[in-house]
Every structure is written in C-alpha cells, then in structure tokens.
Amino acid sequence: MKITVTLKLENMSTSLRKEVIKSITDADTLLELADNPNLDVRQAVAENLNTPPKALRILANNISFHVQRAVAKNPNTPKETLAMLANKSIYIRR
C-alpha cells in the first residue's frame, strides 16, 4: 500500500521548506516542484541530489542566479546543461 502525504510548502518556514524538499526522492514530485513560483522551493529542488536531469534543465533556465548556481553545483546536472549555463553567465562556476 502506498501512502501519499500532501504538504503545504507555502505554509512552512523557509528552513523547514528546504529540509522537506531535500528529503524528497520522487522524480515526478521534484519535476513538478521545479516550476514552483517560490524561489526558495526552486533553489532547494536544484540542490536536491535526486532531482532528475529534465528538472535540472528547467531550473537552469530560471531567471534567478541562485537557482542557476544551485543547478551548476549539483553533481548530477548533465554536461549539456552545464554548457548552457556556462554560455549564459560568466558568474556561474561549479
């Protein structure tokens, strides 16, 4: 039996929200959160080592420098995505 827990991320403090997102291992959930309007959520998804390459590509196109930097630092980011980030900004380094 699979149990699903729905959490209201917007009702949590920033630090708790980040800890919850760091613990998520489900790729579909992380992919969905990659489009979240909250900057802290997107950054935490980019930092999560379980985030799938598709979500990291989405996050690499985010306007936020902090999200882009988190994608660049994630060791699971595909080389093509890193190359795209390298062409976008001279400030993002792994």
Coordinates of N, CA, C and O in Angstrom, one line a residue:
M1 N 0.8 -1.2 0.0 CA 0.0 0.0 0.0 C 0.9 1.2 0.0 O 1.8 1.4 0.8
K2 N 0.6 2.2 -0.9 CA 1.3 3.4 -1.0 C 0.6 4.5 -0.3 O -0.6 4.7 -0.4
I3 N 1.3 5.3 0.6 CA 0.7 6.4 1.3 C 1.2 7.7 0.7 O 2.4 7.8 0.6
T4 N 0.3 8.6 0.4 CA 0.7 9.9 -0.1 C 0.4 10.9 0.9 O -0.6 11.0 1.5
V5 N 1.4 11.8 1.2 CA 1.3 12.8 2.1 C 1.4 14.2 1.3 O 2.3 14.4 0.6
T6 N 0.4 15.0 1.5 CA 0.4 16.3 0.8 C 0.8 17.3 1.8 O 0.2 17.5 2.9
L7 N 1.8 18.1 1.5 CA 2.3 19.1 2.4 C 2.1 20.5 1.8 O 2.3 20.6 0.6
K8 N 1.7 21.4 2.6 CA 1.6 22.8 2.1 C 2.9 23.5 2.3 O 3.1 24.0 3.4
L9 N 3.7 23.5 1.3 CA 5.0 24.1 1.4 C 4.9 25.6 1.7 O 5.8 26.2 2.4
E10 N 3.9 26.3 1.1 CA 3.8 27.7 1.3 C 3.5 28.1 2.8 O 3.7 29.2 3.2
N11 N 3.0 27.1 3.6 CA 2.7 27.4 5.0 C 3.9 27.1 5.9 O 3.8 27.3 7.1
M12 N 5.0 26.7 5.4 CA 6.2 26.4 6.2 C 7.2 27.5 6.2 O 7.3 28.3 5.3
S13 N 8.0 27.5 7.2 CA 9.2 28.5 7.2 C 10.1 28.1 6.1 O 10.1 26.9 5.6
T14 N 11.0 29.0 5.7 CA 11.9 28.8 4.6 C 12.9 27.6 5.0 O 13.1 26.7 4.1
S15 N 13.4 27.6 6.2 CA 14.3 26.5 6.5 C 13.6 25.1 6.6 O 14.2 24.1 6.1
L16 N 12.4 25.1 7.1 CA 11.7 23.8 7.1 C 11.3 23.4 5.7 O 11.5 22.2 5.3
R17 N 10.9 24.3 4.8 CA 10.6 24.0 3.4 C 11.8 23.4 2.7 O 11.7 22.4 2.0
K18 N 13.0 24.0 2.9 CA 14.2 23.5 2.3 C 14.5 22.1 2.8 O 14.9 21.2 2.0
E19 N 14.3 21.8 4.1 CA 14.6 20.5 4.6 C 13.7 19.4 4.0 O 14.1 18.3 3.7
V20 N 12.4 19.8 3.9 CA 11.4 18.9 3.4 C 11.8 18.6 1.9 O 11.8 17.4 1.5
I21 N 12.1 19.6 1.1 CA 12.4 19.3 -0.3 C 13.7 18.5 -0.4 O 13.8 17.7 -1.3
K22 N 14.7 18.7 0.5 CA 15.9 17.9 0.4 C 15.6 16.5 0.6 O 16.4 15.6 0.2
S23 N 14.6 16.1 1.3 CA 14.3 14.7 1.6 C 13.4 14.0 0.6 O 13.2 12.8 0.6
I24 N 13.0 14.8 -0.4 CA 12.1 14.2 -1.5 C 13.0 13.4 -2.4 O 14.0 13.9 -2.9
T25 N 12.6 12.2 -2.7 CA 13.3 11.3 -3.7 C 12.5 11.0 -4.9 O 13.1 10.5 -5.9
D26 N 11.2 11.3 -4.9 CA 10.4 11.0 -6.1 C 10.7 12.0 -7.2 O 10.5 13.2 -7.1
A27 N 11.1 11.5 -8.4 CA 11.5 12.3 -9.5 C 10.3 13.2 -10.0 O 10.4 14.3 -10.4
D28 N 9.1 12.6 -10.1 CA 7.9 13.3 -10.6 C 7.6 14.5 -9.7 O 7.2 15.6 -10.2
T29 N 7.7 14.3 -8.4 CA 7.4 15.4 -7.4 C 8.4 16.5 -7.6 O 8.1 17.7 -7.6
L30 N 9.7 16.1 -7.8 CA 10.7 17.2 -7.9 C 10.6 17.9 -9.3 O 10.8 19.1 -9.3
L31 N 10.2 17.2 -10.3 CA 9.9 17.8 -11.6 C 8.8 18.8 -11.5 O 8.8 19.9 -12.0
E32 N 7.7 18.4 -10.7 CA 6.6 19.3 -10.5 C 7.0 20.6 -9.7 O 6.7 21.7 -10.1
L33 N 7.8 20.4 -8.7 CA 8.3 21.5 -7.9 C 9.3 22.4 -8.6 O 9.5 23.6 -8.2
A34 N 9.9 22.0 -9.7 CA 10.8 22.8 -10.5 C 10.1 24.0 -11.0 O 10.8 25.0 -11.3
D35 N 8.8 23.9 -11.2 CA 8.0 25.1 -11.7 C 7.3 25.9 -10.6 O 6.5 26.7 -10.9
N36 N 7.6 25.6 -9.4 CA 7.0 26.3 -8.3 C 7.3 27.8 -8.3 O 8.5 28.2 -8.6
P37 N 6.4 28.7 -8.0 CA 6.6 30.1 -8.1 C 7.6 30.6 -7.0 O 8.1 31.7 -7.1
N38 N 7.8 29.8 -6.0 CA 8.6 30.3 -4.8 C 10.1 30.0 -5.1 O 10.5 28.9 -5.4
L39 N 10.9 31.1 -5.1 CA 12.3 31.0 -5.3 C 13.0 30.0 -4.4 O 13.9 29.2 -4.9
D40 N 12.7 29.9 -3.1 CA 13.3 29.0 -2.2 C 13.0 27.6 -2.6 O 13.9 26.7 -2.4
V41 N 11.8 27.3 -3.0 CA 11.5 26.0 -3.4 C 12.3 25.5 -4.7 O 12.9 24.5 -4.7
R42 N 12.4 26.4 -5.7 CA 13.1 26.1 -6.9 C 14.6 25.9 -6.6 O 15.2 24.9 -7.1
Q43 N 15.1 26.7 -5.7 CA 16.6 26.5 -5.3 C 16.8 25.2 -4.6 O 17.8 24.5 -4.8
A44 N 15.9 24.9 -3.7 CA 16.0 23.6 -2.9 C 15.9 22.4 -3.9 O 16.6 21.4 -3.7
V45 N 15.0 22.5 -4.9 CA 14.9 21.4 -5.8 C 16.2 21.3 -6.6 O 16.7 20.2 -6.9
A46 N 16.8 22.4 -7.0 CA 18.1 22.4 -7.8 C 19.2 21.8 -6.9 O 20.1 21.2 -7.5
E47 N 19.1 22.0 -5.6 CA 20.2 21.4 -4.7 C 20.0 19.9 -4.4 O 20.9 19.3 -4.0
N48 N 18.8 19.4 -4.6 CA 18.4 18.0 -4.3 C 19.2 17.1 -5.2 O 19.0 17.2 -6.4
L49 N 19.9 16.2 -4.7 CA 20.7 15.2 -5.5 C 19.8 14.2 -6.2 O 20.3 13.5 -7.1
N50 N 18.5 14.1 -5.9 CA 17.6 13.2 -6.5 C 16.8 13.9 -7.7 O 16.0 13.2 -8.3
T51 N 17.1 15.2 -7.9 CA 16.4 15.9 -9.0 C 16.8 15.3 -10.3 O 18.0 15.2 -10.6
P52 N 15.8 15.0 -11.1 CA 16.1 14.4 -12.4 C 16.7 15.4 -13.4 O 16.4 16.6 -13.3
P53 N 17.4 14.9 -14.4 CA 18.0 15.8 -15.4 C 17.0 16.8 -16.1 O 17.3 17.9 -16.3
K54 N 15.8 16.3 -16.4 CA 14.8 17.1 -17.0 C 14.5 18.4 -16.1 O 14.4 19.5 -16.6
A55 N 14.3 18.1 -14.8 CA 14.0 19.2 -13.9 C 15.2 20.2 -13.8 O 15.1 21.4 -13.7
L56 N 16.4 19.6 -13.8 CA 17.6 20.5 -13.7 C 17.7 21.4 -15.0 O 18.1 22.5 -14.9
R57 N 17.3 20.8 -16.1 CA 17.3 21.6 -17.4 C 16.3 22.8 -17.3 O 16.6 23.9 -17.6
I58 N 15.2 22.5 -16.7 CA 14.1 23.5 -16.5 C 14.7 24.6 -15.6 O 14.6 25.8 -15.8
L59 N 15.3 24.2 -14.5 CA 15.8 25.1 -13.5 C 17.0 25.9 -14.0 O 17.2 27.1 -13.6
A60 N 17.7 25.4 -14.9 CA 18.9 26.1 -15.5 C 18.4 27.3 -16.2 O 19.2 28.3 -16.4
N61 N 17.2 27.3 -16.7 CA 16.6 28.4 -17.5 C 15.9 29.4 -16.6 O 15.4 30.4 -17.0
N62 N 16.0 29.2 -15.3 CA 15.4 30.1 -14.3 C 16.1 31.4 -14.3 O 17.3 31.5 -14.5
I63 N 15.3 32.5 -14.1 CA 15.9 33.8 -14.1 C 16.8 34.1 -12.9 O 17.7 34.9 -12.9
S64 N 16.6 33.3 -11.8 CA 17.3 33.6 -10.6 C 18.7 33.0 -10.7 O 19.0 31.9 -11.0
F65 N 19.7 33.9 -10.3 CA 21.1 33.5 -10.3 C 21.3 32.4 -9.2 O 22.1 31.4 -9.4
H66 N 20.6 32.5 -8.1 CA 20.7 31.5 -7.0 C 20.3 30.1 -7.5 O 20.9 29.1 -7.1
V67 N 19.2 30.0 -8.3 CA 18.7 28.7 -8.8 C 19.7 28.2 -9.8 O 20.1 27.0 -9.8
Q68 N 20.2 29.1 -10.7 CA 21.2 28.6 -11.7 C 22.5 28.2 -11.1 O 23.0 27.1 -11.5
R69 N 22.9 28.8 -10.0 CA 24.1 28.4 -9.3 C 23.9 27.1 -8.6 O 24.8 26.2 -8.7
A70 N 22.7 26.8 -8.1 CA 22.5 25.5 -7.4 C 22.4 24.4 -8.5 O 22.9 23.3 -8.2
V71 N 21.9 24.7 -9.7 CA 22.0 23.7 -10.7 C 23.4 23.4 -11.1 O 23.8 22.2 -11.3
A72 N 24.2 24.4 -11.2 CA 25.6 24.3 -11.6 C 26.4 23.4 -10.6 O 27.3 22.7 -10.9
K73 N 26.0 23.6 -9.3 CA 26.7 22.9 -8.3 C 26.2 21.4 -8.1 O 26.9 20.6 -7.4
N74 N 25.1 21.1 -8.6 CA 24.5 19.8 -8.5 C 25.3 18.8 -9.3 O 25.4 19.0 -10.5
P75 N 26.0 17.8 -8.7 CA 26.8 16.9 -9.4 C 26.1 16.0 -10.5 O 26.7 15.4 -11.3
N76 N 24.8 16.0 -10.4 CA 24.0 15.2 -11.4 C 23.5 16.0 -12.6 O 22.8 15.5 -13.4
T77 N 23.9 17.3 -12.6 CA 23.5 18.1 -13.8 C 24.2 17.6 -15.0 O 25.4 17.5 -15.0
P78 N 23.4 17.3 -16.1 CA 24.1 16.9 -17.3 C 25.1 17.9 -17.9 O 24.9 19.1 -17.8
K79 N 26.1 17.4 -18.6 CA 27.1 18.2 -19.2 C 26.5 19.3 -20.2 O 27.0 20.4 -20.2
E80 N 25.5 18.9 -20.9 CA 24.8 19.8 -21.8 C 24.2 21.0 -21.1 O 24.3 22.1 -21.6
T81 N 23.6 20.7 -19.9 CA 23.0 21.8 -19.1 C 24.1 22.7 -18.6 O 23.9 23.9 -18.5
L82 N 25.2 22.1 -18.1 CA 26.3 22.9 -17.6 C 26.9 23.8 -18.7 O 27.2 24.9 -18.5
A83 N 27.0 23.2 -19.9 CA 27.5 24.0 -21.0 C 26.6 25.2 -21.3 O 27.0 26.3 -21.6
M84 N 25.3 25.0 -21.3 CA 24.3 26.1 -21.5 C 24.5 27.1 -20.4 O 24.5 28.3 -20.7
L85 N 24.6 26.7 -19.1 CA 24.8 27.7 -18.1 C 26.1 28.5 -18.3 O 26.2 29.7 -18.0
A86 N 27.2 27.8 -18.7 CA 28.5 28.4 -18.9 C 28.4 29.5 -20.0 O 29.0 30.6 -19.9
N87 N 27.5 29.3 -21.0 CA 27.3 30.3 -22.0 C 26.4 31.4 -21.6 O 26.5 32.5 -22.2
K88 N 25.6 31.2 -20.6 CA 24.7 32.3 -20.1 C 25.4 33.3 -19.3 O 25.0 34.5 -19.3
S89 N 26.3 32.9 -18.4 CA 26.9 33.9 -17.5 C 28.3 33.5 -17.1 O 28.6 32.3 -17.0
I90 N 29.1 34.5 -16.9 CA 30.5 34.3 -16.5 C 30.6 34.1 -15.0 O 31.6 33.8 -14.5
Y91 N 29.5 34.3 -14.3 CA 29.5 34.3 -12.8 C 29.2 32.9 -12.3 O 29.4 32.7 -11.1
I92 N 28.7 32.0 -13.0 CA 28.3 30.7 -12.5 C 29.4 29.7 -12.8 O 29.8 29.4 -13.9
R93 N 29.9 29.2 -11.7 CA 31.0 28.2 -11.7 C 30.7 27.1 -10.8 O 30.2 27.3 -9.7
R94 N 31.0 25.8 -11.1 CA 30.7 24.7 -10.3 C 31.7 24.6 -9.2 O 32.6 24.9 -8.8

